[in-house]
Coordinates of C-alpha atoms in Angstrom, one line a residue:
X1 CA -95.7 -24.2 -119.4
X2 CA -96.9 -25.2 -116.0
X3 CA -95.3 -24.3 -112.7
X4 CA -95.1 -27.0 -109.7
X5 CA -98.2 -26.4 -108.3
X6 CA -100.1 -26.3 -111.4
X7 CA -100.0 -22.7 -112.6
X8 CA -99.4 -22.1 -116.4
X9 CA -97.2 -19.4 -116.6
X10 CA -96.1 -17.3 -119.6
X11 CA -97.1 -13.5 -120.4
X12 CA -100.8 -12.9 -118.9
X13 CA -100.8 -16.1 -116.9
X14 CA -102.6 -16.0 -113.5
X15 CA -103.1 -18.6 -111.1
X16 CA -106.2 -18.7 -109.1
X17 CA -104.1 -20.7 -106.0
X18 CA -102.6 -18.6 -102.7
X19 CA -100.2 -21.0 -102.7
X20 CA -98.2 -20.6 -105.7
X21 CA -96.5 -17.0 -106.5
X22 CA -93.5 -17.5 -108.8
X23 CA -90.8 -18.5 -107.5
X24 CA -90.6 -19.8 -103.5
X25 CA -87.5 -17.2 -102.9
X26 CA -90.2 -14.3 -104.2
X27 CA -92.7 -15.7 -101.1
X28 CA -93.3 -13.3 -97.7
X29 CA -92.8 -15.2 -94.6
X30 CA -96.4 -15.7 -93.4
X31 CA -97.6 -13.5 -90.4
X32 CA -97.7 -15.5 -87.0
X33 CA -101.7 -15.7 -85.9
X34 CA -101.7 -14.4 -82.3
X35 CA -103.9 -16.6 -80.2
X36 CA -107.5 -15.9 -79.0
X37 CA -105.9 -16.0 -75.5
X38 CA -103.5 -13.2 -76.1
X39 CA -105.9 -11.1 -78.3
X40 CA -108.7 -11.0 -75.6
X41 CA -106.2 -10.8 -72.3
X42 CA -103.0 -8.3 -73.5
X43 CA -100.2 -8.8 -71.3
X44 CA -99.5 -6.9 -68.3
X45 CA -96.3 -6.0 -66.5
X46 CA -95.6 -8.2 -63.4
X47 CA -96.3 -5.4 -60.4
X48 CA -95.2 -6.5 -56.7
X49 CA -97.4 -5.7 -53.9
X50 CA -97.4 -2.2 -52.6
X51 CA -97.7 -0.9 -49.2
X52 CA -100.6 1.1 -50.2
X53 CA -103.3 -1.1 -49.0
X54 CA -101.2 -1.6 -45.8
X55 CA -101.2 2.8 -45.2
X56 CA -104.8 2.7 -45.6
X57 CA -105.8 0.6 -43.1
X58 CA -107.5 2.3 -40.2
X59 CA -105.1 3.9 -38.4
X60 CA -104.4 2.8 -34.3
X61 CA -106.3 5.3 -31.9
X62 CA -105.7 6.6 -28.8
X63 CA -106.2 4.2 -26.2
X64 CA -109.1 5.0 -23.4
X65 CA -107.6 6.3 -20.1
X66 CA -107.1 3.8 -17.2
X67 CA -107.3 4.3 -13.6
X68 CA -103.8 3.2 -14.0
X69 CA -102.0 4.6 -16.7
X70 CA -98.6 3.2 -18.2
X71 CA -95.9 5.2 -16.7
X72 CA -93.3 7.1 -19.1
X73 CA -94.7 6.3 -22.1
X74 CA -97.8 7.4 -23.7
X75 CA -100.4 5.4 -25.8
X76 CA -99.7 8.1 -28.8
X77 CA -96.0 7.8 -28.7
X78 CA -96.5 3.9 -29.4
X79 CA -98.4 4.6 -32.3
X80 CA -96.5 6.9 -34.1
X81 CA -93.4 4.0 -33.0
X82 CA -95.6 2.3 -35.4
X83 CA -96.4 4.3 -37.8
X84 CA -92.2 4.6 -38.3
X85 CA -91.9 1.2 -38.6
X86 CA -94.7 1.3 -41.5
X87 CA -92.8 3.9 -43.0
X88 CA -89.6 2.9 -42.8
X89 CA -90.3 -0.1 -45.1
X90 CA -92.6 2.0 -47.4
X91 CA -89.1 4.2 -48.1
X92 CA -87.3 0.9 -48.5
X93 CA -89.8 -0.1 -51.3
X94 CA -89.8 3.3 -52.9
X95 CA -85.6 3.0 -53.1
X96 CA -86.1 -0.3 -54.9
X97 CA -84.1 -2.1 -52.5
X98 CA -84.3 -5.7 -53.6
X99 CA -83.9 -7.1 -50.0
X100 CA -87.1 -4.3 -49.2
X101 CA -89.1 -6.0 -51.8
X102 CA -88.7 -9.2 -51.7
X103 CA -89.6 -8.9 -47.6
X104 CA -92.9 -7.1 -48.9
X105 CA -93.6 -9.4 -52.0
X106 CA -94.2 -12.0 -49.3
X107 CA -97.9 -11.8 -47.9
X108 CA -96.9 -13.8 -44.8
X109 CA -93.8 -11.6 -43.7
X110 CA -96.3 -8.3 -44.2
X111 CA -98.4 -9.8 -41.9
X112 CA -95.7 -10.4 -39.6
X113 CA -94.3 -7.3 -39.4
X114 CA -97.8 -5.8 -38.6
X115 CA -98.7 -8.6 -35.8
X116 CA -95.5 -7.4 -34.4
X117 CA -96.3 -4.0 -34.7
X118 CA -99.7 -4.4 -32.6
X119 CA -97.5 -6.1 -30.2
X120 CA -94.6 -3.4 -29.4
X121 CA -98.0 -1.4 -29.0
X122 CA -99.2 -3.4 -26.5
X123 CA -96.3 -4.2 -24.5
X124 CA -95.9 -0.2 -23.9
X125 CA -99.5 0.4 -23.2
X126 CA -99.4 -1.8 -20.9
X127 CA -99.8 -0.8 -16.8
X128 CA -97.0 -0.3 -14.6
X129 CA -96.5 0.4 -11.4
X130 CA -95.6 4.4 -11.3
X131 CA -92.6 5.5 -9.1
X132 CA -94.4 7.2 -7.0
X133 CA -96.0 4.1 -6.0
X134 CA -93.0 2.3 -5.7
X135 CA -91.5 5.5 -3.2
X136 CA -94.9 5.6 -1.0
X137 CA -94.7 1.5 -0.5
X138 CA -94.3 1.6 4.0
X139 CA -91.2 0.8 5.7
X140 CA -90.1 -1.9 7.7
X141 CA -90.8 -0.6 11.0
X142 CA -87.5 0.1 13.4
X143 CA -89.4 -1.6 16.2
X144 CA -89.2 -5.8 15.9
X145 CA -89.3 -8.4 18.8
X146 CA -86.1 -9.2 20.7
X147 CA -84.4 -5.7 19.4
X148 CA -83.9 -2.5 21.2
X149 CA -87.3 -0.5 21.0
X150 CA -87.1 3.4 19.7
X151 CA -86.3 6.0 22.0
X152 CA -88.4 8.5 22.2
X153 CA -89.6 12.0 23.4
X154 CA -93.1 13.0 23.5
X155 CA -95.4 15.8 25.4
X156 CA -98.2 15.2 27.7
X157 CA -101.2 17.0 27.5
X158 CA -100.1 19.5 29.3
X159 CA -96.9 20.2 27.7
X160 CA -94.3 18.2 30.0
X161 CA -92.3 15.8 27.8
X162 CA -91.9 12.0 28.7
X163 CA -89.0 10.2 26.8
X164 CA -88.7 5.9 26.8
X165 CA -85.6 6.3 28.6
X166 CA -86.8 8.3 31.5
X167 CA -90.1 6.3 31.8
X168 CA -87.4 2.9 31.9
X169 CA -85.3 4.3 34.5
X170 CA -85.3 2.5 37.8
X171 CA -85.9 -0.5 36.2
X172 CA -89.4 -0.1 35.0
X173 CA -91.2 -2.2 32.2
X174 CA -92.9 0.0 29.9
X175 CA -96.4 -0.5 28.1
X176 CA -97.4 1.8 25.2
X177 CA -100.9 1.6 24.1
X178 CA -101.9 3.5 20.8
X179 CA -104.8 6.1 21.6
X180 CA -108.3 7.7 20.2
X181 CA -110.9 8.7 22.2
X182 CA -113.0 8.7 19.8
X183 CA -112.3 5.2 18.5
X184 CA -115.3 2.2 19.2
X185 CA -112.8 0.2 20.3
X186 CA -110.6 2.3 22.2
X187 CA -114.5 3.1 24.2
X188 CA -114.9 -0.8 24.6
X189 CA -112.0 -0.9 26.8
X190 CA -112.1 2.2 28.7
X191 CA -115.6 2.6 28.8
X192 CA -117.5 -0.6 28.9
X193 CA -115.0 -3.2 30.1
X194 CA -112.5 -1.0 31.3
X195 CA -109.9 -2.9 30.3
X196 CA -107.0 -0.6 30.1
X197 CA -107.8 0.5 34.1
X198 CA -107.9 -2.6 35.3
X199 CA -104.5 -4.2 33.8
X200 CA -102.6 -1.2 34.8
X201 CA -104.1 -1.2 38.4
X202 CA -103.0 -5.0 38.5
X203 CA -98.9 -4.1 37.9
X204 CA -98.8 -1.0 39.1
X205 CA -96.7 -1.7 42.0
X206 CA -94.7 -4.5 39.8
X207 CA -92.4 -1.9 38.8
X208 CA -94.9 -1.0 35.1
X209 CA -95.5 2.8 33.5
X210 CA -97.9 3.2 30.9
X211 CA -98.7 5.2 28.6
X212 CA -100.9 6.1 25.9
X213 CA -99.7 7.6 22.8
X214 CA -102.2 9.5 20.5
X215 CA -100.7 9.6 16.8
X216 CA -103.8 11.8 14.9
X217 CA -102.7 14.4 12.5
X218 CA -104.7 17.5 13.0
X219 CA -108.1 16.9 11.7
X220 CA -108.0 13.5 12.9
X221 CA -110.6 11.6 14.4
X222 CA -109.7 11.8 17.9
X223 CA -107.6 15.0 18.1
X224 CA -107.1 17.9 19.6
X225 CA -105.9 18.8 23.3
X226 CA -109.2 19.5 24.8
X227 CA -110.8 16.0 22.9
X228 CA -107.9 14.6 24.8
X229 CA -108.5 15.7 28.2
X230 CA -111.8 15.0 28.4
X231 CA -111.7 11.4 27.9
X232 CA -108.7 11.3 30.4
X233 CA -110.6 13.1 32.7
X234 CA -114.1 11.2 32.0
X235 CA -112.5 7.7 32.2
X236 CA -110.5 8.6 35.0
X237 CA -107.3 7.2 33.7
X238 CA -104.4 6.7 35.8
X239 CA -101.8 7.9 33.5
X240 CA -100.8 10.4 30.7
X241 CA -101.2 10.6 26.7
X242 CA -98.6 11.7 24.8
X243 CA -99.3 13.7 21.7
X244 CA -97.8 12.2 18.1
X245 CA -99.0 14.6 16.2
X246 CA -96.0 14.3 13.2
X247 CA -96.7 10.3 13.3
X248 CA -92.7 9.9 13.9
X249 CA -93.2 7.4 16.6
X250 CA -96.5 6.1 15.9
X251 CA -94.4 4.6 12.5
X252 CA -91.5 3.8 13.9
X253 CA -93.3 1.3 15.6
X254 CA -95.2 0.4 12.8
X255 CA -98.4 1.0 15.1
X256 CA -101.6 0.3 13.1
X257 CA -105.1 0.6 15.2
X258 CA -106.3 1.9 18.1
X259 CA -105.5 0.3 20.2
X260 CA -102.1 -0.8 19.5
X261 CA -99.6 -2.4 22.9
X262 CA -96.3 -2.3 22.8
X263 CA -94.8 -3.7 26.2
X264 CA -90.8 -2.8 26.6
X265 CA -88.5 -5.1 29.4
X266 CA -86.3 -2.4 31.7
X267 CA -83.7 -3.2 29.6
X268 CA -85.2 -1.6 26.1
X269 CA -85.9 -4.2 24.2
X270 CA -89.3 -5.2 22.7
X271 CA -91.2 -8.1 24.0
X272 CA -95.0 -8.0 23.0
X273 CA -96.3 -6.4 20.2
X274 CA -100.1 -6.6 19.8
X275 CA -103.8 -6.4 20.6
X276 CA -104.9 -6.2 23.7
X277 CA -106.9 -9.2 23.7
X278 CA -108.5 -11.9 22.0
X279 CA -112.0 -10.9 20.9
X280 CA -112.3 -8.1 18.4
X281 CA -115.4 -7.0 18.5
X282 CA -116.2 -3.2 19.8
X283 CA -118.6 -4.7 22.5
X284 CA -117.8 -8.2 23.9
X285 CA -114.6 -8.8 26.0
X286 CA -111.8 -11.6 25.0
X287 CA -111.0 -14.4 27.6
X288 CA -107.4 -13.8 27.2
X289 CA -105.8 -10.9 27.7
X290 CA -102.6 -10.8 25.9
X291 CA -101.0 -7.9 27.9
X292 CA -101.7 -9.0 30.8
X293 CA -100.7 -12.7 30.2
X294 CA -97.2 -11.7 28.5
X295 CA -96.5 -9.6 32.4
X296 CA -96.9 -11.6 34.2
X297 CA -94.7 -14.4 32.1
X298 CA -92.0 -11.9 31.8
X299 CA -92.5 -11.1 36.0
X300 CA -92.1 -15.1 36.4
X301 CA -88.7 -15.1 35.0
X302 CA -90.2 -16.4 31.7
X303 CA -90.1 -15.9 28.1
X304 CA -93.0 -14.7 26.8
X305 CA -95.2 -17.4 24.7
X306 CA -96.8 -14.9 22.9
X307 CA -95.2 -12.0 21.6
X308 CA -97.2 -11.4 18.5
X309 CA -100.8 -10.8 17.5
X310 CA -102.8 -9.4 15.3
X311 CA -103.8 -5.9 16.5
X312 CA -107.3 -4.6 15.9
X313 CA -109.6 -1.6 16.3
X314 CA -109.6 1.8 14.3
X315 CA -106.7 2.8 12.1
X316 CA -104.5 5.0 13.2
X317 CA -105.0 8.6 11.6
X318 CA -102.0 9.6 10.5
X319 CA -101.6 12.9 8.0
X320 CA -103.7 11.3 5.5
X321 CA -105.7 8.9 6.8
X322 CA -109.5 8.8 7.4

Protein backbone atom coordinates (compact mmCIF):
# COMPACT_ATOMS: atom_id res chain seq x y z
CA UNK A 1 0.00 0.00 0.00
CA UNK A 2 1.35 3.36 -0.84
CA UNK A 3 1.25 6.36 1.33
CA UNK A 4 0.40 10.01 -0.11
CA UNK A 5 3.61 10.88 -1.16
CA UNK A 6 4.46 7.79 -2.67
CA UNK A 7 5.99 5.55 0.06
CA UNK A 8 4.90 1.87 0.18
CA UNK A 9 4.37 1.06 3.52
CA UNK A 10 3.88 -2.31 5.29
CA UNK A 11 6.43 -4.20 7.66
CA UNK A 12 10.19 -3.29 6.38
CA UNK A 13 9.00 -0.46 4.17
CA UNK A 14 11.33 2.50 3.89
CA UNK A 15 10.96 5.56 1.91
CA UNK A 16 13.98 7.19 0.47
CA UNK A 17 12.00 10.92 0.63
CA UNK A 18 12.59 13.55 3.71
CA UNK A 19 9.39 14.51 3.14
CA UNK A 20 7.20 11.70 4.04
CA UNK A 21 7.46 10.08 7.81
CA UNK A 22 4.20 8.36 8.62
CA UNK A 23 1.78 10.16 9.60
CA UNK A 24 1.87 14.37 9.37
CA UNK A 25 0.83 14.41 13.30
CA UNK A 26 4.21 12.09 13.93
CA UNK A 27 6.30 15.26 11.91
CA UNK A 28 8.89 17.76 14.19
CA UNK A 29 8.24 21.32 13.49
CA UNK A 30 11.22 22.26 11.26
CA UNK A 31 14.04 24.27 13.00
CA UNK A 32 13.87 28.13 11.91
CA UNK A 33 17.39 28.86 9.71
CA UNK A 34 18.88 31.95 11.50
CA UNK A 35 20.09 34.31 8.80
CA UNK A 36 23.71 34.94 7.58
CA UNK A 37 23.16 38.41 9.04
CA UNK A 38 22.47 37.35 12.57
CA UNK A 39 25.00 34.37 12.50
CA UNK A 40 28.02 36.67 11.56
CA UNK A 41 26.85 39.99 13.71
CA UNK A 42 25.24 38.40 17.30
CA UNK A 43 23.22 40.91 18.89
CA UNK A 44 24.28 43.25 21.42
CA UNK A 45 22.57 45.10 24.25
CA UNK A 46 21.60 48.76 23.43
CA UNK A 47 24.28 50.71 25.86
CA UNK A 48 23.74 54.66 26.27
CA UNK A 49 26.60 56.86 26.19
CA UNK A 50 28.75 57.08 29.30
CA UNK A 51 30.49 59.99 30.80
CA UNK A 52 33.66 58.11 30.59
CA UNK A 53 35.04 59.61 27.54
CA UNK A 54 33.77 63.07 28.95
CA UNK A 55 36.21 62.37 32.61
CA UNK A 56 39.01 61.65 30.42
CA UNK A 57 39.38 64.51 28.63
CA UNK A 58 42.37 66.69 29.60
CA UNK A 59 41.61 68.17 32.52
CA UNK A 60 41.42 72.41 32.88
CA UNK A 61 44.81 73.83 34.20
CA UNK A 62 45.82 76.44 36.21
CA UNK A 63 45.53 79.54 34.47
CA UNK A 64 49.04 81.76 34.03
CA UNK A 65 49.26 84.65 36.57
CA UNK A 66 48.31 88.21 35.30
CA UNK A 67 49.51 91.40 36.32
CA UNK A 68 46.00 91.73 37.28
CA UNK A 69 44.60 88.94 38.96
CA UNK A 70 40.71 88.20 39.38
CA UNK A 71 39.89 89.31 42.73
CA UNK A 72 38.17 86.75 45.34
CA UNK A 73 38.13 83.98 43.33
CA UNK A 74 40.93 81.84 42.17
CA UNK A 75 41.51 80.14 38.75
CA UNK A 76 41.65 76.61 40.73
CA UNK A 77 38.46 77.18 42.57
CA UNK A 78 36.67 77.53 39.01
CA UNK A 79 37.90 74.44 37.95
CA UNK A 80 37.11 72.25 40.63
CA UNK A 81 33.34 74.43 40.22
CA UNK A 82 33.68 72.43 37.09
CA UNK A 83 34.83 69.42 37.85
CA UNK A 84 31.41 69.33 40.35
CA UNK A 85 29.26 70.03 37.74
CA UNK A 86 30.92 66.91 35.71
CA UNK A 87 30.40 64.90 38.55
CA UNK A 88 27.32 65.74 39.60
CA UNK A 89 25.71 64.33 36.32
CA UNK A 90 28.15 61.30 36.36
CA UNK A 91 26.28 60.34 39.87
CA UNK A 92 22.99 61.12 38.15
CA UNK A 93 23.82 58.46 35.47
CA UNK A 94 25.26 55.94 37.91
CA UNK A 95 21.61 56.32 39.95
CA UNK A 96 19.91 55.43 36.71
CA UNK A 97 17.87 58.47 36.84
CA UNK A 98 15.87 58.47 33.56
CA UNK A 99 15.74 62.29 33.37
CA UNK A 100 19.97 61.94 33.94
CA UNK A 101 20.16 59.75 31.00
CA UNK A 102 18.17 60.88 28.64
CA UNK A 103 20.09 64.60 29.13
CA UNK A 104 23.37 62.52 28.51
CA UNK A 105 22.05 60.11 25.66
CA UNK A 106 21.86 63.38 23.74
CA UNK A 107 25.37 64.34 22.10
CA UNK A 108 24.20 67.91 21.68
CA UNK A 109 23.08 68.61 25.32
CA UNK A 110 26.69 67.01 26.53
CA UNK A 111 28.18 69.35 24.61
CA UNK A 112 26.20 72.04 26.01
CA UNK A 113 26.71 71.48 29.30
CA UNK A 114 30.55 71.48 28.71
CA UNK A 115 30.50 74.84 26.47
CA UNK A 116 28.84 76.15 29.56
CA UNK A 117 31.15 74.83 31.82
CA UNK A 118 34.24 76.62 29.93
CA UNK A 119 32.21 79.52 30.26
CA UNK A 120 31.35 79.86 34.19
CA UNK A 121 35.27 79.34 34.06
CA UNK A 122 35.82 82.20 32.15
CA UNK A 123 33.51 84.62 33.52
CA UNK A 124 35.35 84.01 37.10
CA UNK A 125 38.84 84.14 35.65
CA UNK A 126 38.15 87.06 34.43
CA UNK A 127 39.96 90.56 35.78
CA UNK A 128 38.46 92.80 38.14
CA UNK A 129 39.18 95.72 39.61
CA UNK A 130 40.50 94.77 43.30
CA UNK A 131 39.10 96.81 46.33
CA UNK A 132 42.03 98.11 47.04
CA UNK A 133 41.94 99.90 43.83
CA UNK A 134 38.66 100.97 44.10
CA UNK A 135 39.64 102.52 48.01
CA UNK A 136 43.03 104.28 46.64
CA UNK A 137 40.90 105.96 43.52
CA UNK A 138 41.68 110.24 44.66
CA UNK A 139 39.14 112.35 46.06
CA UNK A 140 37.28 115.24 44.84
CA UNK A 141 39.32 117.87 46.16
CA UNK A 142 37.55 120.35 49.00
CA UNK A 143 38.90 123.33 47.05
CA UNK A 144 36.53 124.25 43.78
CA UNK A 145 35.94 127.71 42.07
CA UNK A 146 33.35 130.09 43.57
CA UNK A 147 33.43 127.96 47.09
CA UNK A 148 35.14 128.84 50.34
CA UNK A 149 38.85 127.76 50.06
CA UNK A 150 40.37 125.39 53.05
CA UNK A 151 41.64 126.88 56.04
CA UNK A 152 44.70 126.15 56.95
CA UNK A 153 47.78 126.16 59.31
CA UNK A 154 51.20 125.69 58.13
CA UNK A 155 54.99 126.47 59.50
CA UNK A 156 57.50 128.55 57.86
CA UNK A 157 60.87 127.52 57.55
CA UNK A 158 61.74 128.68 60.61
CA UNK A 159 59.07 127.24 62.61
CA UNK A 160 56.38 130.24 62.88
CA UNK A 161 53.00 129.03 61.71
CA UNK A 162 50.92 131.03 59.03
CA UNK A 163 47.12 130.01 58.82
CA UNK A 164 44.70 131.25 55.50
CA UNK A 165 42.81 133.21 57.87
CA UNK A 166 45.53 135.28 59.40
CA UNK A 167 47.21 135.79 55.95
CA UNK A 168 43.29 137.14 54.76
CA UNK A 169 42.90 139.40 57.57
CA UNK A 170 42.82 143.07 56.69
CA UNK A 171 41.39 142.35 53.64
CA UNK A 172 44.19 140.72 51.76
CA UNK A 173 43.91 138.52 48.60
CA UNK A 174 45.89 135.48 48.98
CA UNK A 175 48.06 133.64 46.29
CA UNK A 176 49.36 130.12 47.03
CA UNK A 177 51.90 128.80 44.77
CA UNK A 178 52.86 125.03 45.06
CA UNK A 179 56.82 124.71 45.73
CA UNK A 180 60.17 122.62 44.77
CA UNK A 181 63.34 123.96 44.46
CA UNK A 182 64.46 121.48 42.86
CA UNK A 183 61.79 121.32 40.15
CA UNK A 184 62.94 122.52 36.23
CA UNK A 185 60.05 124.42 36.25
CA UNK A 186 59.79 125.83 39.50
CA UNK A 187 63.91 127.07 38.34
CA UNK A 188 62.35 128.62 35.02
CA UNK A 189 60.37 130.98 36.99
CA UNK A 190 62.56 131.93 39.81
CA UNK A 191 65.63 131.57 38.20
CA UNK A 192 65.60 132.33 34.55
CA UNK A 193 62.48 134.54 34.08
CA UNK A 194 61.85 135.22 37.42
CA UNK A 195 58.48 135.08 37.23
CA UNK A 196 57.24 134.53 40.67
CA UNK A 197 59.38 137.92 41.79
CA UNK A 198 58.18 140.03 39.48
CA UNK A 199 54.21 139.36 39.84
CA UNK A 200 54.36 139.58 43.49
CA UNK A 201 56.51 142.87 43.32
CA UNK A 202 53.68 144.21 40.89
CA UNK A 203 50.60 143.79 43.77
CA UNK A 204 52.39 144.07 46.56
CA UNK A 205 51.03 147.22 47.70
CA UNK A 206 47.41 146.05 46.21
CA UNK A 207 46.61 144.57 49.42
CA UNK A 208 48.28 140.56 48.04
CA UNK A 209 50.28 137.89 50.48
CA UNK A 210 51.88 135.11 49.00
CA UNK A 211 53.01 132.28 49.68
CA UNK A 212 54.63 129.22 48.69
CA UNK A 213 53.72 125.91 50.01
CA UNK A 214 56.17 122.92 49.74
CA UNK A 215 54.08 119.53 49.92
CA UNK A 216 57.34 116.78 49.58
CA UNK A 217 57.19 113.86 51.93
CA UNK A 218 60.58 113.23 53.37
CA UNK A 219 62.70 111.83 50.73
CA UNK A 220 61.19 113.97 48.24
CA UNK A 221 62.74 115.72 45.53
CA UNK A 222 62.94 119.10 46.89
CA UNK A 223 62.89 118.56 50.64
CA UNK A 224 64.33 119.21 53.57
CA UNK A 225 64.67 122.55 55.66
CA UNK A 226 68.09 123.53 54.65
CA UNK A 227 67.20 122.57 50.59
CA UNK A 228 64.48 125.00 51.46
CA UNK A 229 66.41 127.93 52.57
CA UNK A 230 68.83 127.99 50.25
CA UNK A 231 66.72 128.56 47.35
CA UNK A 232 64.77 131.21 49.36
CA UNK A 233 67.87 132.68 50.13
CA UNK A 234 69.58 132.26 46.52
CA UNK A 235 66.51 133.63 44.63
CA UNK A 236 66.02 136.24 47.01
CA UNK A 237 62.33 135.66 47.45
CA UNK A 238 60.25 138.14 49.06
CA UNK A 239 58.12 135.88 51.09
CA UNK A 240 57.91 132.53 53.10
CA UNK A 241 57.40 128.60 52.26
CA UNK A 242 55.41 126.72 54.26
CA UNK A 243 56.20 123.17 54.90
CA UNK A 244 53.31 120.31 53.87
CA UNK A 245 55.17 117.73 54.77
CA UNK A 246 51.84 115.18 55.66
CA UNK A 247 50.30 116.43 52.06
CA UNK A 248 46.99 117.47 54.14
CA UNK A 249 46.71 120.77 52.29
CA UNK A 250 48.59 120.05 49.26
CA UNK A 251 45.34 117.46 48.60
CA UNK A 252 42.82 119.39 49.82
CA UNK A 253 43.45 121.44 47.15
CA UNK A 254 43.90 118.90 44.75
CA UNK A 255 47.36 120.61 44.00
CA UNK A 256 49.15 118.64 41.22
CA UNK A 257 52.71 120.16 39.94
CA UNK A 258 55.01 122.41 40.82
CA UNK A 259 54.07 124.99 40.34
CA UNK A 260 50.55 125.00 41.23
CA UNK A 261 48.46 128.94 42.02
CA UNK A 262 45.78 129.06 43.82
CA UNK A 263 44.65 132.93 44.19
CA UNK A 264 41.88 133.41 47.28
CA UNK A 265 39.50 136.97 47.23
CA UNK A 266 39.69 138.60 51.05
CA UNK A 267 36.56 137.05 51.52
CA UNK A 268 37.77 133.11 51.31
CA UNK A 269 36.54 131.97 48.39
CA UNK A 270 38.50 130.55 45.48
CA UNK A 271 38.94 132.37 42.30
CA UNK A 272 41.89 131.03 40.05
CA UNK A 273 43.09 127.75 40.08
CA UNK A 274 45.99 127.09 37.70
CA UNK A 275 49.34 127.48 35.93
CA UNK A 276 51.07 130.30 36.10
CA UNK A 277 51.22 130.93 32.58
CA UNK A 278 50.70 129.86 29.16
CA UNK A 279 53.83 128.21 27.85
CA UNK A 280 54.94 124.98 29.45
CA UNK A 281 58.03 124.48 28.60
CA UNK A 282 60.95 124.61 31.48
CA UNK A 283 62.86 127.35 29.45
CA UNK A 284 60.73 129.79 27.28
CA UNK A 285 58.31 132.22 28.97
CA UNK A 286 54.26 132.39 28.11
CA UNK A 287 52.81 135.76 26.81
CA UNK A 288 50.05 135.47 29.22
CA UNK A 289 50.38 135.32 32.57
CA UNK A 290 47.40 133.85 34.09
CA UNK A 291 47.99 135.13 37.74
CA UNK A 292 48.74 138.17 36.95
CA UNK A 293 45.83 138.68 34.45
CA UNK A 294 43.07 137.13 36.84
CA UNK A 295 44.50 140.30 39.63
CA UNK A 296 44.18 142.57 38.15
CA UNK A 297 40.50 141.55 36.72
CA UNK A 298 39.45 140.83 40.17
CA UNK A 299 41.31 144.53 41.34
CA UNK A 300 38.96 146.12 38.40
CA UNK A 301 35.86 145.16 40.12
CA UNK A 302 35.60 142.28 37.58
CA UNK A 303 34.98 138.68 37.35
CA UNK A 304 37.63 136.79 36.42
CA UNK A 305 37.53 135.38 32.66
CA UNK A 306 39.73 132.81 33.43
CA UNK A 307 39.60 130.87 36.46
CA UNK A 308 40.77 127.50 35.24
CA UNK A 309 43.85 126.08 33.57
CA UNK A 310 45.67 123.34 33.12
CA UNK A 311 48.58 123.38 35.64
CA UNK A 312 52.00 122.09 34.64
CA UNK A 313 55.61 121.44 35.81
CA UNK A 314 56.88 118.50 38.19
CA UNK A 315 54.44 116.46 40.22
CA UNK A 316 53.97 117.07 43.43
CA UNK A 317 55.91 114.45 45.71
CA UNK A 318 53.67 113.36 47.99
CA UNK A 319 54.43 110.07 50.39
CA UNK A 320 54.78 107.94 47.51
CA UNK A 321 55.44 109.71 44.74
CA UNK A 322 58.64 109.95 42.58
Amino acid sequence: MATRCGCASGPGATCPSRACSGSRAGRRPPTPRASPAAVHQPIRAPRSRSLRSISSRPRLTKARPTDNPPAGVSVIRARGAFQSLIGGRSAAHSNGGSEAMSMLSTPKKVAAGLFAGVAALAFVAAPAISSSQQTQAPQRPLAQIGQPAPNFELPDLDGKKHSLEKLREGGYVVVLEWFNADCPFVVKHHQHHQTMKETYKEFKDKKVRWVAINSAAPGGQGHGIERNKRAHREWEMQYPILIDEPGTVGRAYGARTTPHMYIISAEGVLIYNGAIDNNRSARELGDINYVQKALKEHFNGDTVEIPETRPYGCSVKYEGVR
